[in-house]
Coordinates of C-alpha atoms in Angstrom, one line a residue:
X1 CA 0.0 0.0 0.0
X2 CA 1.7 3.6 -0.9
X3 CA 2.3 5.5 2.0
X4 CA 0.4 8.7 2.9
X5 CA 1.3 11.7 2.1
X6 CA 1.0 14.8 3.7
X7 CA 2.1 19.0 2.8
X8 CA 2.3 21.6 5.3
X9 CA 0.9 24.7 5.3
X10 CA 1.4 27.8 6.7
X11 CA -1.1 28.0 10.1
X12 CA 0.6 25.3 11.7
X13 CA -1.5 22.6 10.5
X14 CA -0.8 19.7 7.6
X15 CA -3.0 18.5 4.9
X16 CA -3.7 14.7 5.0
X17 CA -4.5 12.2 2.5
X18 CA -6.7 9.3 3.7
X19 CA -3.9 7.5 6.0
X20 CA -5.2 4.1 5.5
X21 CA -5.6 4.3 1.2
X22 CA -3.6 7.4 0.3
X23 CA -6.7 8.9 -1.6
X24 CA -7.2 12.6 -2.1
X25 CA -10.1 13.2 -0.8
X26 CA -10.0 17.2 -0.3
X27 CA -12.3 17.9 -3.6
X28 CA -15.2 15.7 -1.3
X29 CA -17.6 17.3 1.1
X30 CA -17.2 17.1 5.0
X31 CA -18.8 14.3 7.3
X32 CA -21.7 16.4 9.3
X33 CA -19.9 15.3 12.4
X34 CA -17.5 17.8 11.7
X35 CA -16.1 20.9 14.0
X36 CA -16.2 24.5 12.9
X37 CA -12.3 24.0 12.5
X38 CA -11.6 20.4 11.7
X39 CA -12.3 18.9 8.4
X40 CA -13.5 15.4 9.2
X41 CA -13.7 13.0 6.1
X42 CA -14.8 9.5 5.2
X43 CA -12.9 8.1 2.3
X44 CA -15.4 6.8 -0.1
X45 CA -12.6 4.5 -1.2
X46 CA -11.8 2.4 1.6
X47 CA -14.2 3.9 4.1
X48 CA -11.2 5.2 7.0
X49 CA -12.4 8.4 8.5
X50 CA -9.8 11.1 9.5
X51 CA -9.6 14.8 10.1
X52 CA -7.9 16.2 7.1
X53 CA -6.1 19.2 8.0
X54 CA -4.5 18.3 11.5
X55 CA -2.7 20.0 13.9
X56 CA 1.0 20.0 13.7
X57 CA 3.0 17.4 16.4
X58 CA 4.4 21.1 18.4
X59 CA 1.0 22.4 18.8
X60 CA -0.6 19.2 20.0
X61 CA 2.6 18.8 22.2
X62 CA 2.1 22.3 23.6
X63 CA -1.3 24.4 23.8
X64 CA -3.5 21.4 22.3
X65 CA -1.8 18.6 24.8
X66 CA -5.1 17.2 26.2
X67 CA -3.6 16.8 30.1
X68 CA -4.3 20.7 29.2
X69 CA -7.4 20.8 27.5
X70 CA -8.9 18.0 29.4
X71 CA -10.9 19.9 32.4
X72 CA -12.4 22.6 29.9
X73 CA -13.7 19.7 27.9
X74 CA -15.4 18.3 30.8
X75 CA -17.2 21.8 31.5
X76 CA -18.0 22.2 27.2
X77 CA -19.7 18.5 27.4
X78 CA -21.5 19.4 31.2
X79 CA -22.7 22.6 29.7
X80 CA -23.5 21.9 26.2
X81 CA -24.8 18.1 26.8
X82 CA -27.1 19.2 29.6
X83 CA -29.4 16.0 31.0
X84 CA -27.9 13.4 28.0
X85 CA -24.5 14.2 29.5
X86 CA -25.3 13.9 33.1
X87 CA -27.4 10.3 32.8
X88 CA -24.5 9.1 30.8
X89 CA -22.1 10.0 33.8
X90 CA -24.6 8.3 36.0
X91 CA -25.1 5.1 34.1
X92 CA -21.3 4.6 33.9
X93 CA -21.5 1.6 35.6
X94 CA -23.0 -0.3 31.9
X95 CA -19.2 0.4 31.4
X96 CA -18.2 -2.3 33.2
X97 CA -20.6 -5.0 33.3
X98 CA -17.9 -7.1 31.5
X99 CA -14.5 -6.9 33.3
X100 CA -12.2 -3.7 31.9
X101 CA -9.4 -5.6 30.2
X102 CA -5.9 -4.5 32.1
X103 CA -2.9 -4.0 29.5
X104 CA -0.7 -5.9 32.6
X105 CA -2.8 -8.9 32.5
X106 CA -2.8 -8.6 28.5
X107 CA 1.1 -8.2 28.2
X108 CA 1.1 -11.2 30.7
X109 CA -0.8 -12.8 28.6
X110 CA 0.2 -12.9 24.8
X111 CA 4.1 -11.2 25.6
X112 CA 6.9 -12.9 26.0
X113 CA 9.4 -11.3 28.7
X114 CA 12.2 -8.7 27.5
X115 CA 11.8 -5.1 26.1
X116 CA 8.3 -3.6 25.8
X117 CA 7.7 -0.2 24.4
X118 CA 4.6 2.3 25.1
X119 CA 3.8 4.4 22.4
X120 CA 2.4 7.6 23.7
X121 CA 2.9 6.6 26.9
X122 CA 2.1 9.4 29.1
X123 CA 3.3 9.9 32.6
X124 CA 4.7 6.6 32.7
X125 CA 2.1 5.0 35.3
X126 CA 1.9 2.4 32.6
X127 CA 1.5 -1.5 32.7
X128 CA 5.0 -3.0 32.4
X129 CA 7.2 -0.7 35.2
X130 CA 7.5 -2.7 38.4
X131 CA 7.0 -6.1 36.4
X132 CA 10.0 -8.0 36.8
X133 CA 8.8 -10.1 33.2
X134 CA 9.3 -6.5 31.1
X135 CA 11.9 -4.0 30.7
X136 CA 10.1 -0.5 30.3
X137 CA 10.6 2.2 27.1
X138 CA 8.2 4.8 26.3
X139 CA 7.7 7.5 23.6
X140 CA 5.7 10.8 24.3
X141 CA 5.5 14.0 22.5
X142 CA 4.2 16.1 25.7
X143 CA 7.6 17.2 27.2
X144 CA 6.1 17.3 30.7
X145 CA 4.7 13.5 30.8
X146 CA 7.9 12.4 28.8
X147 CA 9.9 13.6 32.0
X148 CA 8.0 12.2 34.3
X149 CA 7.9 8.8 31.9
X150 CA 11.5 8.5 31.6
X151 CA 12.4 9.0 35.7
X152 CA 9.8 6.4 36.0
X153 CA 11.4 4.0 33.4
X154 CA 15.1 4.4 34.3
X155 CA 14.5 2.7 37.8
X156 CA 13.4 -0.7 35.9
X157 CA 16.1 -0.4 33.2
X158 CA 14.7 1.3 30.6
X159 CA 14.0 5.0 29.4
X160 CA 11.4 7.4 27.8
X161 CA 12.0 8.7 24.0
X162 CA 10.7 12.7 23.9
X163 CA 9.7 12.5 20.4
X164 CA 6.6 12.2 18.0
X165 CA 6.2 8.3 18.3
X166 CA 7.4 7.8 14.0
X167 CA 10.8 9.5 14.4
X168 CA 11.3 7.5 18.3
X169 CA 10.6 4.5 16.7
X170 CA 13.7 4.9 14.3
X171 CA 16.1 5.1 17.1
X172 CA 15.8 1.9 18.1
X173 CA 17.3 -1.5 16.4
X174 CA 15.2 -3.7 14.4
X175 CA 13.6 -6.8 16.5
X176 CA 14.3 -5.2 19.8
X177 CA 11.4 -5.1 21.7
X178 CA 8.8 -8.2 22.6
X179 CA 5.8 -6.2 22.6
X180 CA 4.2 -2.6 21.9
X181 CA 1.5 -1.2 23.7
X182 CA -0.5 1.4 21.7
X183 CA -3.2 2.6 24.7
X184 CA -5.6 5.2 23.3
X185 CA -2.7 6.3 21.0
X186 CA -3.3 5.9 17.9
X187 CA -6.6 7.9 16.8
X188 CA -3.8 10.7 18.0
X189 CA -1.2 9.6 15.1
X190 CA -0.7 11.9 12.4
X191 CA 0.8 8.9 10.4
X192 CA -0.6 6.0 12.1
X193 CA -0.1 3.8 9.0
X194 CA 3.7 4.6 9.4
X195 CA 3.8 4.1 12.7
X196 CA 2.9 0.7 12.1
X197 CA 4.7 -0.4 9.9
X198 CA 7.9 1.0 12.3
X199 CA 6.7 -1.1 15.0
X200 CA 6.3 -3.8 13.1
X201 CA 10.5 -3.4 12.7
X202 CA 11.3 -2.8 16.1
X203 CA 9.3 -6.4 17.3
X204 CA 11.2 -9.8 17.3
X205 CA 9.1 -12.6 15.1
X206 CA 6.0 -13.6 17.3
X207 CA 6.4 -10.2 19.2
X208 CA 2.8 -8.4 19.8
X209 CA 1.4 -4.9 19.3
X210 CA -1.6 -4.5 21.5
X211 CA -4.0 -1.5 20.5
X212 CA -7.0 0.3 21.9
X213 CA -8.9 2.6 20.5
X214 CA -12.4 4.4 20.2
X215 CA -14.7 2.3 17.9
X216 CA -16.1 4.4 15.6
X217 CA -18.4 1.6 14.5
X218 CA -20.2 1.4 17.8
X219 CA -23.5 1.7 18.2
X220 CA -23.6 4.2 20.8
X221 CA -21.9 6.3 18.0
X222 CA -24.5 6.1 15.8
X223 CA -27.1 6.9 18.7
X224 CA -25.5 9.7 20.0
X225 CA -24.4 11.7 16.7
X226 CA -22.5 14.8 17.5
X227 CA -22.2 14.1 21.4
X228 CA -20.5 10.6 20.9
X229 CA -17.3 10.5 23.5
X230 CA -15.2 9.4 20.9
X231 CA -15.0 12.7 19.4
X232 CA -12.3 15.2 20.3
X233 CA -11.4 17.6 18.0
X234 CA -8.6 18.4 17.2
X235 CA -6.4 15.5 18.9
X236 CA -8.3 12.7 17.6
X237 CA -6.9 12.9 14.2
X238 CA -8.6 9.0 13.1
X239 CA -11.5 7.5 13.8
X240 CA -11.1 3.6 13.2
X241 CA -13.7 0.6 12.9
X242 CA -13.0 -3.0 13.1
X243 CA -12.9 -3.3 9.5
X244 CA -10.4 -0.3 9.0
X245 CA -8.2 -1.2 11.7
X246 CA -7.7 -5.1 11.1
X247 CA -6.9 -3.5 6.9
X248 CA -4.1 -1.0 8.6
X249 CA -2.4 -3.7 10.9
X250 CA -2.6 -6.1 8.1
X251 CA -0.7 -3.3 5.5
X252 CA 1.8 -2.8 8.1
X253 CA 3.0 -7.0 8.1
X254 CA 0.7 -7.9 10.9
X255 CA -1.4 -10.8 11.6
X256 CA -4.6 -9.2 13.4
X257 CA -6.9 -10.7 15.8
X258 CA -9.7 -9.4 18.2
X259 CA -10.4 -11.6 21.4
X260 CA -14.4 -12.6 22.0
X261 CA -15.1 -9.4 23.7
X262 CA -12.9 -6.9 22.1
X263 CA -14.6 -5.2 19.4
X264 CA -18.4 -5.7 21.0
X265 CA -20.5 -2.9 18.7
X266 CA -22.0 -2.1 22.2
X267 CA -18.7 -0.6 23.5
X268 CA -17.0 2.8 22.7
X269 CA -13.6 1.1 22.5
X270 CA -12.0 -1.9 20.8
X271 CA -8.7 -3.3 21.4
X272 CA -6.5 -5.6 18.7
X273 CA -3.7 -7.8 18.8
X274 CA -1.3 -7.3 16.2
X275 CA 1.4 -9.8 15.7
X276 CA 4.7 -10.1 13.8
X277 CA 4.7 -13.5 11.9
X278 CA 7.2 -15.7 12.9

């Protein structure tokens, strides 16, 4: 599959083709579940939906970073979502009438022991440090959580990359790592096809990527239109389904499964395992 492309412009964002197929899709209309400032488009070719003129990496990394953003949101959705907003913070518990799956108990699970990698990994308080099974690396583009990851990280061996995830990727060694977690990263990727692919180098044969991400194919998406959770604009630059994810993983060399319960159309999110053939 070509790669996408992409061409800066001058008000510190960046025109995107479709990141799964590459298409052009700038002379088509918007999706109506689009913000006043972000472009949000389905590619009528292989059906990925993305916002098409993103934010550049240093502004999401520094006024658009959502550890920043996150209260104001809270107050927008409490304000502008009114009595839907409030039973939905009340019913939370439908959240968890099946058990919330626990990226420990995952790695634990389909990893073998060595070095694991976070992409987008936050503040660090992440799955693998402490775990005598897994050596710890992360890569974040918010310089403040990147600190904090890396102090975190050095104490079990391993470090935090301050970097967009595609160019800390590259300076590691092909077949280094046993596992990637990609936690809620991805819909953030401004080349999440690339990304891929570069993970795919840095795992050993049999080595796993475990992804989660927003189902855009959910049926509480559909019900809920505009007010769906899944939307942020502008950070959450893709907006995956089953279908599109499995097709993305699978470009990048992967062999993609979902476990029983991890694409339900009832939830919000989906999680993947992507594996490196042997």
């Amino acid at each position: 599959m070509p790669q996408a492309q992409t061409a800066a412009n001058p008000v510190g964002t960046v025109e995107r083709f479709c990141p799964l197929c590459s298409a052009d899709n700038k002379s088509l209309p918007v999706s109506r579940y689009s913000a006043p400032d972000w472009r949000l488009k389905s590619c009528p070719q292989c059906g990925f939906v993305y916002i098409e003129n993103a934010p550049l990496y240093d502004a999401l990394a520094a006024d658009m970073a959502w550890e920043k953003r996150a209260a104001g949101e809270e107050q927008r959705r409490s304000r502008e979502w009114s009595s839907l907003y409030k039973l939905s913070k009340k019913s939370r518990w439908r959240l968890h009438i099946l058990p919330r799956k626990k990226f420990a108990e995952l790695l634990a699970r389909h990893a073998a022991p060595g070095n694991v990698i976070d992409l987008g990994c936050g503040y660090g308080d992440t799955t693998m440090a402490g775990d005598g099974n897994f050596v710890p690396h992360g890569i974040e583009v918010s310089t403040e959580m990147c600190r904090h990851a890396d102090g975190l990280f050095r104490q079990y061996g391993g470090h935090a990359v301050h970097a967009p995830c595609l160019e800390g990727l590259k300076q590691f060694p092909d077949q280094y790592f046993t596992a990637a977690t990609l936690r809620s990263y991805l819909e953030h990727e401004l080349e999440p096809a690339a990304v891929l692919r570069e993970t795919r180098r840095i795992l050993k044969p049999g080595g796993v990527a475990i992804v989660k991400v927003p189902n855009y194919g959910s049926v509480n998406r559909r019900l809920r239109g505009h007010e769906w959770c899944g939307f942020r604009f502008p950070d959450h630059l893709n907006y995956f389904t089953p279908g599109t994810l499995r097709e993305m993983g699978e470009a990048a060399g992967f062999r993609v499964t979902f476990g029983l319960t991890w694409k339900l159309p009832t939830s919000d999110n989906m999680y993947a395992l992507m594996t490196r053939p042997e």
